[in-house]
Amino acid sequence: MPLHKGPDAPEPDRRLALNPFFGEANPVGGMTDAPPRHRLPDGPLPPMTAYQLVHDELMLDGNSRLNLATFVTTWMETQAGVLMAECRDKNMIDKDEYPRTAELERRCVAMLAHLWNAPSPAAAVGCSTTGSSEACMLAGMALKRRWAKRNADRYPSSARPNLVMGINVQVCWEKFCAFWEVEPRLVPMEGDRFHLDPQAAAALCDENTIGVVAVLGSTFDGSYEPVAEICAALDALQERTGLDIPVHVDGASGAMVAPFVDEDLVWDFRLPRVSSINTSGHKYGLVYPGVGWALWRSPAELPEELVFRVNYLGGDMPTFALNFSRPGAQVVAQYYTFLRLGREGYRAVQQTTRDVARGLAERIEAMGDFHLLTRGDQLPVFAFTTAPDVTRFDVFDVSRRLRERGWLVPAYTFPANREDLSVLRVVCRNGFSADLAGLLIEDLARLLPELRMQPGPLSHDRQAATSFHH
């Protein structure tokens, strides 16, 4: 069905599929007709009836705790949920009316600037967003505006800006290039390299390059891109040509993992060429969706003309987010989680999640039917495919059969130049325990004998592959 298009045929008459005892007073009164699904009902329903109709339909969704496709947080403490409920009616953008919520956002930015080793955390600028996609859009806008100011004599008449990145980037970067008229220059995968190559990135840069995107934690396989090596290649390019190309680190997941369990890895503002970083608070930041964060090294990296100062409800309010009205609940939950866990708490959570991922990857490899591409030792994420001698089933068969047991494990094909490679990917998150991992192994072991008896792979239509969730 096309996006946002209702059904062409009229709805058939149907009786309300609801237990009559859900009626608030008379168990049969008002229960003879079902409300329409694609137009507003003529009149109101009792609240319990409306609730039960929606509740029952949502039971057909997958269990989010068993969803090993998503990076998004699916479990938080009860206290966090209470705080979010208390703040869901506060408009985050209205900082004059809700000054304490605004203060918690400012504290989160300062905490992240310190965590990511900004030269002067007090001087770093940043904001909350609805997620990493919006944060990436803001970072890309800043890169383009800075390039445009440096090339005012050529742009927009004769110069078209470009952005260099690996083909493994999240789709939000393709959207940015389409929406803001930037040429995407994508470095393809080659052999066993599934992310951006530093030398290949530098080779694609020219005087119209607004920046290079380095991904700290590829969604395809969980691997970190070599940010320091990318910066070094661009340093060498500047020495040869004079081109000064900034780097944005898309740390949607890894920026909330590496600081705690990979402390010796240099990827952040310690590298002078890194001008901005984003992360998803609702991924390994451990907050329910949706909240993201965008930070710049200093005010110089965020052009002042992108910052709007709005007289809103009696107060002067600077804003540089794309969205305007949104609830303050997720920002409050982020501050709660920072306060609740601290560095040592985050380290314990992320290390445990990585241990679960590595242990699960090893047990899957030990079955003998699969070949690991990654092992969960960077992001707590790993990808694997069928072993070379396995011919009776493929990754799409495995994904389909696991779904029968309630597990959502995506199967998908890699992009150019590795379209020949189809994999399964497992994302381990806080709340996916060693016990749950053991249950997954038991179900997989139970399915394998049946898969091994198939005459051949059953999923001939690759369009039927499970969705690739970020």
CSV table of C-alpha atoms in Angstrom, one decimal:
chain,number,residue,atom,x,y,z
A,1,MET,CA,0.0,0.0,0.0
A,2,PRO,CA,1.4,3.4,-0.9
A,3,LEU,CA,2.7,5.6,2.0
A,4,HIS,CA,-0.1,7.4,3.8
A,5,LYS,CA,-2.8,6.1,1.5
A,6,GLY,CA,-6.0,4.5,2.8
A,7,PRO,CA,-7.8,1.5,1.3
A,8,ASP,CA,-9.6,2.0,-1.9
A,9,ALA,CA,-12.4,-0.5,-1.2
A,10,PRO,CA,-15.0,0.2,1.5
A,11,GLU,CA,-14.6,-1.6,4.7
A,12,PRO,CA,-16.9,-4.7,5.2
A,13,ASP,CA,-19.4,-4.6,8.0
A,14,ARG,CA,-18.0,-6.3,11.0
A,15,ARG,CA,-19.0,-6.9,14.6
A,16,LEU,CA,-16.8,-5.5,17.4
A,17,ALA,CA,-14.3,-8.2,18.3
A,18,LEU,CA,-14.2,-7.4,22.0
A,19,ASN,CA,-15.2,-9.3,25.0
A,20,PRO,CA,-18.6,-7.9,26.2
A,21,PHE,CA,-17.4,-7.9,29.8
A,22,PHE,CA,-15.1,-5.0,28.8
A,23,GLY,CA,-18.1,-2.8,28.7
A,24,GLU,CA,-18.1,-0.4,31.6
A,25,ALA,CA,-21.7,-0.8,32.7
A,26,ASN,CA,-24.1,-2.8,30.5
A,27,PRO,CA,-22.1,-5.8,29.1
A,28,VAL,CA,-24.0,-5.7,25.9
A,29,GLY,CA,-24.9,-2.0,25.5
A,30,GLY,CA,-23.0,-0.2,22.7
A,31,MET,CA,-21.2,-3.4,21.7
A,32,THR,CA,-22.9,-4.2,18.5
A,33,ASP,CA,-21.0,-2.1,16.0
A,34,ALA,CA,-17.3,-1.7,15.4
A,35,PRO,CA,-15.8,1.7,14.9
A,36,PRO,CA,-14.4,2.4,11.4
A,37,ARG,CA,-10.6,2.0,11.1
A,38,HIS,CA,-9.9,4.6,8.4
A,39,ARG,CA,-12.2,7.5,9.3
A,40,LEU,CA,-13.2,9.2,12.5
A,41,PRO,CA,-16.1,7.4,14.3
A,42,ASP,CA,-19.3,9.3,14.5
A,43,GLY,CA,-19.2,9.5,18.3
A,44,PRO,CA,-17.0,8.7,21.2
A,45,LEU,CA,-16.3,5.3,22.7
A,46,PRO,CA,-15.9,4.5,26.4
A,47,PRO,CA,-12.2,4.8,27.4
A,48,MET,CA,-11.8,1.1,28.3
A,49,THR,CA,-13.3,0.1,25.0
A,50,ALA,CA,-11.0,2.3,23.0
A,51,TYR,CA,-8.0,1.1,25.0
A,52,GLN,CA,-8.8,-2.6,24.5
A,53,LEU,CA,-9.3,-2.2,20.8
A,54,VAL,CA,-5.9,-0.6,20.4
A,55,HIS,CA,-4.2,-3.0,23.0
A,56,ASP,CA,-5.5,-6.1,21.3
A,57,GLU,CA,-4.3,-5.1,17.8
A,58,LEU,CA,-0.8,-4.2,19.2
A,59,MET,CA,-0.5,-7.7,20.6
A,60,LEU,CA,0.4,-8.8,17.1
A,61,ASP,CA,3.6,-6.7,17.2
A,62,GLY,CA,6.8,-8.5,17.9
A,63,ASN,CA,8.2,-8.6,21.4
A,64,SER,CA,10.7,-5.8,21.6
A,65,ARG,CA,12.9,-7.6,24.1
A,66,LEU,CA,13.4,-10.4,21.6
A,67,ASN,CA,14.1,-8.0,18.7
A,68,LEU,CA,17.8,-8.5,17.9
A,69,ALA,CA,17.5,-6.3,14.8
A,70,THR,CA,17.1,-3.0,16.6
A,71,PHE,CA,19.8,-0.9,18.3
A,72,VAL,CA,17.1,1.1,20.1
A,73,THR,CA,16.8,0.7,23.9
A,74,THR,CA,13.9,-1.7,24.9
A,75,TRP,CA,14.3,-1.7,28.7
A,76,MET,CA,14.6,1.0,31.3
A,77,GLU,CA,14.2,1.0,35.1
A,78,THR,CA,10.7,1.8,36.5
A,79,GLN,CA,11.9,5.0,38.0
A,80,ALA,CA,13.0,6.3,34.6
A,81,GLY,CA,9.6,5.4,33.2
A,82,VAL,CA,7.9,7.4,36.0
A,83,LEU,CA,10.1,10.4,35.3
A,84,MET,CA,9.2,10.2,31.6
A,85,ALA,CA,5.5,10.1,32.4
A,86,GLU,CA,5.9,13.1,34.6
A,87,CYS,CA,7.6,15.1,31.8
A,88,ARG,CA,5.8,13.9,28.7
A,89,ASP,CA,3.5,17.0,28.7
A,90,LYS,CA,6.5,19.5,28.8
A,91,ASN,CA,7.5,21.0,25.5
A,92,MET,CA,11.2,20.7,25.3
A,93,ILE,CA,11.5,23.7,23.0
A,94,ASP,CA,9.9,26.1,25.5
A,95,LYS,CA,12.9,26.7,27.7
A,96,ASP,CA,11.5,29.8,29.3
A,97,GLU,CA,8.5,28.0,30.7
A,98,TYR,CA,10.5,24.8,31.7
A,99,PRO,CA,13.9,26.2,32.7
A,100,ARG,CA,14.9,23.1,34.8
A,101,THR,CA,14.3,20.8,31.8
A,102,ALA,CA,16.4,23.1,29.7
A,103,GLU,CA,19.1,23.0,32.4
A,104,LEU,CA,19.2,19.2,32.4
A,105,GLU,CA,19.7,19.4,28.6
A,106,ARG,CA,22.6,21.8,29.1
A,107,ARG,CA,24.2,19.5,31.7
A,108,CYS,CA,23.9,16.5,29.3
A,109,VAL,CA,25.7,18.4,26.6
A,110,ALA,CA,28.5,19.4,29.1
A,111,MET,CA,28.8,15.7,30.3
A,112,LEU,CA,29.1,14.5,26.7
A,113,ALA,CA,31.7,17.2,25.8
A,114,HIS,CA,33.7,16.0,28.8
A,115,LEU,CA,33.2,12.4,27.9
A,116,TRP,CA,34.3,13.0,24.3
A,117,ASN,CA,37.4,15.0,25.4
A,118,ALA,CA,36.5,18.4,23.9
A,119,PRO,CA,39.4,20.8,24.3
A,120,SER,CA,37.2,23.0,26.5
A,121,PRO,CA,34.1,21.2,27.6
A,122,ALA,CA,32.6,24.5,28.8
A,123,ALA,CA,33.0,26.0,25.4
A,124,ALA,CA,31.7,23.1,23.3
A,125,VAL,CA,28.3,23.6,21.8
A,126,GLY,CA,25.6,21.1,21.3
A,127,CYS,CA,21.9,20.2,21.6
A,128,SER,CA,19.5,17.4,22.0
A,129,THR,CA,17.6,16.1,19.0
A,130,THR,CA,15.0,13.5,18.3
A,131,GLY,CA,17.7,11.0,17.4
A,132,SER,CA,20.9,10.6,15.4
A,133,SER,CA,19.3,11.2,12.1
A,134,GLU,CA,18.4,14.7,13.0
A,135,ALA,CA,21.8,15.2,14.7
A,136,CYS,CA,23.5,14.0,11.5
A,137,MET,CA,21.4,16.5,9.5
A,138,LEU,CA,22.6,19.3,11.8
A,139,ALA,CA,26.2,18.3,11.5
A,140,GLY,CA,26.0,18.1,7.7
A,141,MET,CA,24.4,21.5,7.5
A,142,ALA,CA,27.2,23.0,9.6
A,143,LEU,CA,29.8,21.3,7.3
A,144,LYS,CA,28.1,22.6,4.2
A,145,ARG,CA,27.7,26.1,5.5
A,146,ARG,CA,31.3,26.4,6.6
A,147,TRP,CA,32.4,25.1,3.1
A,148,ALA,CA,30.1,27.6,1.4
A,149,LYS,CA,31.5,30.5,3.4
A,150,ARG,CA,35.1,29.5,2.4
A,151,ASN,CA,34.0,29.2,-1.3
A,152,ALA,CA,31.6,32.1,-1.5
A,153,ASP,CA,33.2,33.2,-4.9
A,154,ARG,CA,32.4,29.8,-6.5
A,155,TYR,CA,29.2,28.6,-4.8
A,156,PRO,CA,26.5,28.1,-5.8
A,157,SER,CA,27.2,29.2,-9.4
A,158,SER,CA,30.0,26.8,-10.3
A,159,ALA,CA,30.8,24.5,-7.4
A,160,ARG,CA,28.7,21.6,-6.1
A,161,PRO,CA,29.6,20.4,-2.6
A,162,ASN,CA,30.3,16.7,-1.9
A,163,LEU,CA,30.5,14.6,1.2
A,164,VAL,CA,32.8,11.5,1.4
A,165,MET,CA,31.7,8.4,3.4
A,166,GLY,CA,31.6,4.7,3.2
A,167,ILE,CA,28.7,2.9,1.5
A,168,ASN,CA,27.9,1.4,4.9
A,169,VAL,CA,26.6,4.7,6.3
A,170,GLN,CA,23.1,4.9,7.8
A,171,VAL,CA,20.4,6.0,5.3
A,172,CYS,CA,20.1,9.4,7.1
A,173,TRP,CA,23.3,10.5,5.3
A,174,GLU,CA,21.8,9.7,1.9
A,175,LYS,CA,18.7,11.8,3.0
A,176,PHE,CA,21.0,14.7,4.0
A,177,CYS,CA,22.7,14.7,0.6
A,178,ALA,CA,19.3,14.5,-1.2
A,179,PHE,CA,17.6,17.2,0.9
A,180,TRP,CA,20.6,19.6,1.0
A,181,GLU,CA,21.8,19.1,-2.5
A,182,VAL,CA,25.2,17.6,-1.7
A,183,GLU,CA,26.9,15.0,-3.9
A,184,PRO,CA,27.4,11.7,-1.9
A,185,ARG,CA,30.8,10.1,-2.7
A,186,LEU,CA,30.6,6.6,-1.4
A,187,VAL,CA,33.6,4.3,-0.9
A,188,PRO,CA,32.4,0.7,-1.7
A,189,MET,CA,33.2,-2.4,0.3
A,190,GLU,CA,36.1,-4.6,-0.9
A,191,GLY,CA,36.8,-8.2,0.1
A,192,ASP,CA,36.7,-8.5,3.9
A,193,ARG,CA,36.7,-4.7,4.4
A,194,PHE,CA,33.1,-3.7,5.2
A,195,HIS,CA,33.6,0.0,6.1
A,196,LEU,CA,35.5,3.1,5.1
A,197,ASP,CA,39.1,2.9,3.9
A,198,PRO,CA,41.2,5.9,4.9
A,199,GLN,CA,43.2,6.1,1.7
A,200,ALA,CA,40.1,5.6,-0.5
A,201,ALA,CA,38.4,8.4,1.4
A,202,ALA,CA,41.2,10.8,1.0
A,203,ALA,CA,41.4,10.0,-2.7
A,204,LEU,CA,37.8,11.1,-3.2
A,205,CYS,CA,38.3,14.5,-1.6
A,206,ASP,CA,38.7,17.7,-3.6
A,207,GLU,CA,38.2,21.4,-3.2
A,208,ASN,CA,34.4,20.8,-3.1
A,209,THR,CA,34.4,18.3,-0.2
A,210,ILE,CA,32.6,19.6,2.8
A,211,GLY,CA,33.8,16.8,5.1
A,212,VAL,CA,34.3,13.1,5.6
A,213,VAL,CA,31.9,11.0,7.7
A,214,ALA,CA,33.5,8.3,9.9
A,215,VAL,CA,31.2,5.8,11.5
A,216,LEU,CA,32.1,4.6,15.0
A,217,GLY,CA,30.1,1.4,14.8
A,218,SER,CA,28.8,0.3,11.4
A,219,THR,CA,25.3,-0.9,11.5
A,220,PHE,CA,26.2,-3.6,9.0
A,221,ASP,CA,28.5,-5.6,11.2
A,222,GLY,CA,29.2,-3.6,14.4
A,223,SER,CA,32.8,-2.7,13.4
A,224,TYR,CA,34.4,0.7,14.2
A,225,GLU,CA,35.8,2.7,11.3
A,226,PRO,CA,39.4,3.8,11.9
A,227,VAL,CA,38.8,7.4,12.8
A,228,ALA,CA,42.4,8.2,13.7
A,229,GLU,CA,43.7,6.6,10.5
A,230,ILE,CA,41.1,8.6,8.4
A,231,CYS,CA,42.3,11.8,10.1
A,232,ALA,CA,45.9,10.9,9.4
A,233,ALA,CA,45.2,10.3,5.7
A,234,LEU,CA,43.5,13.7,5.6
A,235,ASP,CA,46.4,15.3,7.4
A,236,ALA,CA,48.7,13.9,4.7
A,237,LEU,CA,46.3,15.2,2.0
A,238,GLN,CA,46.5,18.7,3.5
A,239,GLU,CA,50.3,18.6,3.5
A,240,ARG,CA,50.3,17.6,-0.2
A,241,THR,CA,47.4,19.8,-1.5
A,242,GLY,CA,46.5,22.4,1.1
A,243,LEU,CA,43.0,20.9,1.4
A,244,ASP,CA,41.7,21.1,5.0
A,245,ILE,CA,38.9,18.6,5.2
A,246,PRO,CA,37.0,18.3,8.5
A,247,VAL,CA,35.7,15.0,9.9
A,248,HIS,CA,32.3,14.3,11.5
A,249,VAL,CA,32.1,11.2,13.6
A,250,ASP,CA,28.8,9.4,13.4
A,251,GLY,CA,28.9,7.8,16.8
A,252,ALA,CA,25.2,6.8,16.9
A,253,SER,CA,26.1,3.7,18.8
A,254,GLY,CA,29.9,3.6,19.4
A,255,ALA,CA,30.1,7.1,21.0
A,256,MET,CA,28.3,5.6,24.0
A,257,VAL,CA,30.4,2.4,24.0
A,258,ALA,CA,34.0,3.2,23.2
A,259,PRO,CA,34.5,5.8,26.0
A,260,PHE,CA,33.7,3.2,28.6
A,261,VAL,CA,35.2,-0.1,27.3
A,262,ASP,CA,37.8,1.1,24.7
A,263,GLU,CA,39.3,4.0,26.6
A,264,ASP,CA,42.7,3.8,24.8
A,265,LEU,CA,41.0,4.2,21.4
A,266,VAL,CA,41.5,7.7,20.0
A,267,TRP,CA,38.5,8.6,17.9
A,268,ASP,CA,36.9,11.8,19.4
A,269,PHE,CA,37.8,15.5,19.9
A,270,ARG,CA,41.4,14.5,20.9
A,271,LEU,CA,41.8,14.4,17.1
A,272,PRO,CA,42.0,18.0,16.0
A,273,ARG,CA,40.4,17.2,12.6
A,274,VAL,CA,37.2,15.9,14.3
A,275,SER,CA,34.9,18.9,14.2
A,276,SER,CA,31.6,17.3,15.4
A,277,ILE,CA,30.2,14.1,16.9
A,278,ASN,CA,26.6,12.7,17.2
A,279,THR,CA,25.2,9.9,19.2
A,280,SER,CA,21.8,8.3,19.9
A,281,GLY,CA,20.8,8.6,23.5
A,282,HIS,CA,18.2,6.0,22.7
A,283,LYS,CA,20.7,3.4,21.6
A,284,TYR,CA,23.7,2.6,23.8
A,285,GLY,CA,22.9,5.8,25.7
A,286,LEU,CA,20.3,3.5,27.3
A,287,VAL,CA,17.2,5.7,27.0
A,288,TYR,CA,13.9,4.9,25.3
A,289,PRO,CA,13.4,6.5,21.9
A,290,GLY,CA,13.7,9.2,20.8
A,291,VAL,CA,16.7,11.3,21.8
A,292,GLY,CA,19.9,12.1,20.1
A,293,TRP,CA,22.8,14.5,20.6
A,294,ALA,CA,24.9,16.7,18.4
A,295,LEU,CA,28.1,18.3,19.6
A,296,TRP,CA,30.7,20.6,18.0
A,297,ARG,CA,34.3,21.0,19.1
A,298,SER,CA,33.8,24.8,19.7
A,299,PRO,CA,31.5,27.6,18.5
A,300,ALA,CA,33.7,28.1,15.5
A,301,GLU,CA,32.5,24.8,14.0
A,302,LEU,CA,28.9,25.8,14.2
A,303,PRO,CA,28.2,28.8,12.0
A,304,GLU,CA,26.3,31.5,14.0
A,305,GLU,CA,23.8,32.0,11.2
A,306,LEU,CA,22.4,28.5,11.8
A,307,VAL,CA,21.5,29.4,15.3
A,308,PHE,CA,18.1,31.0,15.6
A,309,ARG,CA,17.3,33.2,18.5
A,310,VAL,CA,13.6,33.2,19.0
A,311,ASN,CA,11.4,35.4,21.3
A,312,TYR,CA,9.1,32.6,22.4
A,313,LEU,CA,6.6,32.9,25.2
A,314,GLY,CA,8.5,35.8,26.8
A,315,GLY,CA,12.0,34.5,26.6
A,316,ASP,CA,15.0,34.7,24.2
A,317,MET,CA,15.8,31.2,23.1
A,318,PRO,CA,18.7,30.1,20.9
A,319,THR,CA,17.8,26.9,18.9
A,320,PHE,CA,19.5,25.1,16.1
A,321,ALA,CA,17.5,21.9,16.0
A,322,LEU,CA,15.4,21.0,13.0
A,323,ASN,CA,12.4,20.0,15.1
A,324,PHE,CA,10.6,22.5,17.3
A,325,SER,CA,8.0,21.2,19.7
A,326,ARG,CA,8.8,17.8,21.3
A,327,PRO,CA,8.5,16.3,24.8
A,328,GLY,CA,11.2,16.8,27.4
A,329,ALA,CA,10.7,13.3,28.7
A,330,GLN,CA,13.6,11.7,26.8
A,331,VAL,CA,16.1,14.4,27.8
A,332,VAL,CA,15.1,14.1,31.4
A,333,ALA,CA,15.5,10.3,31.1
A,334,GLN,CA,19.0,10.8,29.6
A,335,TYR,CA,20.0,12.9,32.5
A,336,TYR,CA,18.6,10.4,35.0
A,337,THR,CA,20.6,7.6,33.3
A,338,PHE,CA,23.8,9.7,33.4
A,339,LEU,CA,23.2,10.4,37.0
A,340,ARG,CA,22.1,6.9,37.9
A,341,LEU,CA,25.0,5.0,36.3
A,342,GLY,CA,28.0,7.4,36.1
A,343,ARG,CA,31.2,6.2,34.3
A,344,GLU,CA,31.5,3.0,36.2
A,345,GLY,CA,27.9,2.1,35.8
A,346,TYR,CA,28.1,2.6,32.0
A,347,ARG,CA,31.3,0.7,31.9
A,348,ALA,CA,29.7,-2.3,33.7
A,349,VAL,CA,26.6,-2.2,31.4
A,350,GLN,CA,28.5,-1.9,28.2
A,351,GLN,CA,31.1,-4.5,29.2
A,352,THR,CA,28.4,-7.0,30.1
A,353,THR,CA,26.6,-6.4,26.9
A,354,ARG,CA,29.9,-7.0,24.9
A,355,ASP,CA,30.6,-10.1,26.9
A,356,VAL,CA,27.1,-11.5,26.0
A,357,ALA,CA,27.7,-10.6,22.3
A,358,ARG,CA,31.1,-12.3,22.2
A,359,GLY,CA,30.0,-15.4,24.1
A,360,LEU,CA,26.9,-15.7,21.8
A,361,ALA,CA,29.1,-15.3,18.7
A,362,GLU,CA,31.5,-18.0,19.9
A,363,ARG,CA,28.6,-20.5,20.6
A,364,ILE,CA,27.1,-19.8,17.1
A,365,GLU,CA,30.5,-20.4,15.5
A,366,ALA,CA,30.9,-23.6,17.4
A,367,MET,CA,27.8,-25.1,15.8
A,368,GLY,CA,29.8,-25.5,12.6
A,369,ASP,CA,27.0,-24.2,10.3
A,370,PHE,CA,28.0,-20.6,10.3
A,371,HIS,CA,31.0,-18.3,9.6
A,372,LEU,CA,31.5,-15.1,11.7
A,373,LEU,CA,32.3,-11.8,10.0
A,374,THR,CA,32.6,-10.0,13.3
A,375,ARG,CA,32.7,-11.2,16.9
A,376,GLY,CA,31.0,-8.4,18.9
A,377,ASP,CA,34.3,-7.1,20.3
A,378,GLN,CA,33.7,-3.5,19.1
A,379,LEU,CA,30.0,-2.7,19.2
A,380,PRO,CA,28.2,-5.5,21.0
A,381,VAL,CA,27.0,-6.5,17.5
A,382,PHE,CA,28.1,-9.3,15.2
A,383,ALA,CA,27.3,-10.5,11.7
A,384,PHE,CA,27.5,-14.0,10.4
A,385,THR,CA,26.7,-16.0,7.3
A,386,THR,CA,26.4,-19.7,6.5
A,387,ALA,CA,29.5,-21.7,6.3
A,388,PRO,CA,30.9,-22.4,2.7
A,389,ASP,CA,29.8,-26.1,2.8
A,390,VAL,CA,26.2,-25.3,3.8
A,391,THR,CA,24.0,-25.6,0.8
A,392,ARG,CA,20.6,-26.8,2.1
A,393,PHE,CA,19.6,-23.5,3.7
A,394,ASP,CA,20.7,-19.9,3.8
A,395,VAL,CA,20.5,-16.9,6.2
A,396,PHE,CA,17.0,-16.0,5.1
A,397,ASP,CA,15.7,-19.5,6.0
A,398,VAL,CA,17.4,-19.1,9.5
A,399,SER,CA,15.8,-15.7,10.0
A,400,ARG,CA,12.4,-16.9,9.0
A,401,ARG,CA,12.5,-20.0,11.3
A,402,LEU,CA,13.8,-18.0,14.2
A,403,ARG,CA,10.8,-15.6,13.8
A,404,GLU,CA,8.5,-18.6,14.4
A,405,ARG,CA,10.1,-18.8,17.9
A,406,GLY,CA,9.6,-15.1,18.5
A,407,TRP,CA,13.2,-14.0,17.7
A,408,LEU,CA,13.6,-11.1,15.3
A,409,VAL,CA,17.0,-11.6,13.6
A,410,PRO,CA,17.4,-9.6,10.4
A,411,ALA,CA,18.9,-11.2,7.2
A,412,TYR,CA,20.1,-8.9,4.5
A,413,THR,CA,22.5,-8.5,1.6
A,414,PHE,CA,25.6,-6.2,1.8
A,415,PRO,CA,25.9,-3.3,-0.6
A,416,ALA,CA,28.4,-2.7,-3.4
A,417,ASN,CA,30.8,-4.3,-4.0
A,418,ARG,CA,29.7,-7.2,-1.8
A,419,GLU,CA,26.2,-7.9,-3.0
A,420,ASP,CA,27.2,-11.5,-3.1
A,421,LEU,CA,27.3,-11.6,0.7
A,422,SER,CA,24.1,-12.3,2.7
A,423,VAL,CA,24.3,-12.2,6.5
A,424,LEU,CA,22.4,-12.4,9.8
A,425,ARG,CA,23.1,-9.7,12.4
A,426,VAL,CA,22.6,-9.8,16.1
A,427,VAL,CA,22.4,-6.6,18.2
A,428,CYS,CA,23.0,-7.2,21.9
A,429,ARG,CA,21.6,-4.5,24.2
A,430,ASN,CA,21.2,-3.9,27.9
A,431,GLY,CA,18.3,-6.2,28.9
A,432,PHE,CA,19.4,-9.0,26.5
A,433,SER,CA,20.9,-11.2,29.2
A,434,ALA,CA,23.2,-14.3,29.1
A,435,ASP,CA,20.1,-16.3,29.9
A,436,LEU,CA,18.2,-14.9,26.9
A,437,ALA,CA,21.2,-15.6,24.7
A,438,GLY,CA,21.2,-19.2,26.0
A,439,LEU,CA,17.5,-19.5,25.0
A,440,LEU,CA,18.4,-18.2,21.5
A,441,ILE,CA,21.1,-20.8,21.2
A,442,GLU,CA,18.7,-23.5,22.3
A,443,ASP,CA,16.1,-22.5,19.7
A,444,LEU,CA,18.7,-22.2,16.9
A,445,ALA,CA,20.0,-25.7,17.8
A,446,ARG,CA,16.5,-27.0,17.7
A,447,LEU,CA,15.9,-25.6,14.2
A,448,LEU,CA,19.2,-26.7,12.6
A,449,PRO,CA,18.4,-30.4,12.1
A,450,GLU,CA,15.3,-29.4,10.2
A,451,LEU,CA,17.2,-26.8,8.1
A,452,ARG,CA,19.9,-29.4,7.3
A,453,MET,CA,17.2,-31.7,5.9
A,454,GLN,CA,15.9,-29.2,3.4
A,455,PRO,CA,16.5,-29.9,-0.3
A,456,GLY,CA,17.8,-26.4,-0.7
A,457,PRO,CA,17.3,-22.8,0.4
A,458,LEU,CA,13.6,-21.9,0.4
A,459,SER,CA,13.9,-18.1,0.3
A,460,HIS,CA,14.4,-17.6,-3.4
A,461,ASP,CA,12.9,-14.1,-3.4
A,462,ARG,CA,15.5,-11.8,-1.8
A,463,GLN,CA,12.9,-9.1,-1.7
A,464,ALA,CA,11.2,-11.1,1.1
A,465,ALA,CA,14.3,-10.5,3.3
A,466,THR,CA,13.6,-9.2,6.8
A,467,SER,CA,13.9,-5.5,7.1
A,468,PHE,CA,17.3,-3.9,7.9
A,469,HIS,CA,16.7,-2.1,11.1
A,470,HIS,CA,19.1,0.5,12.5
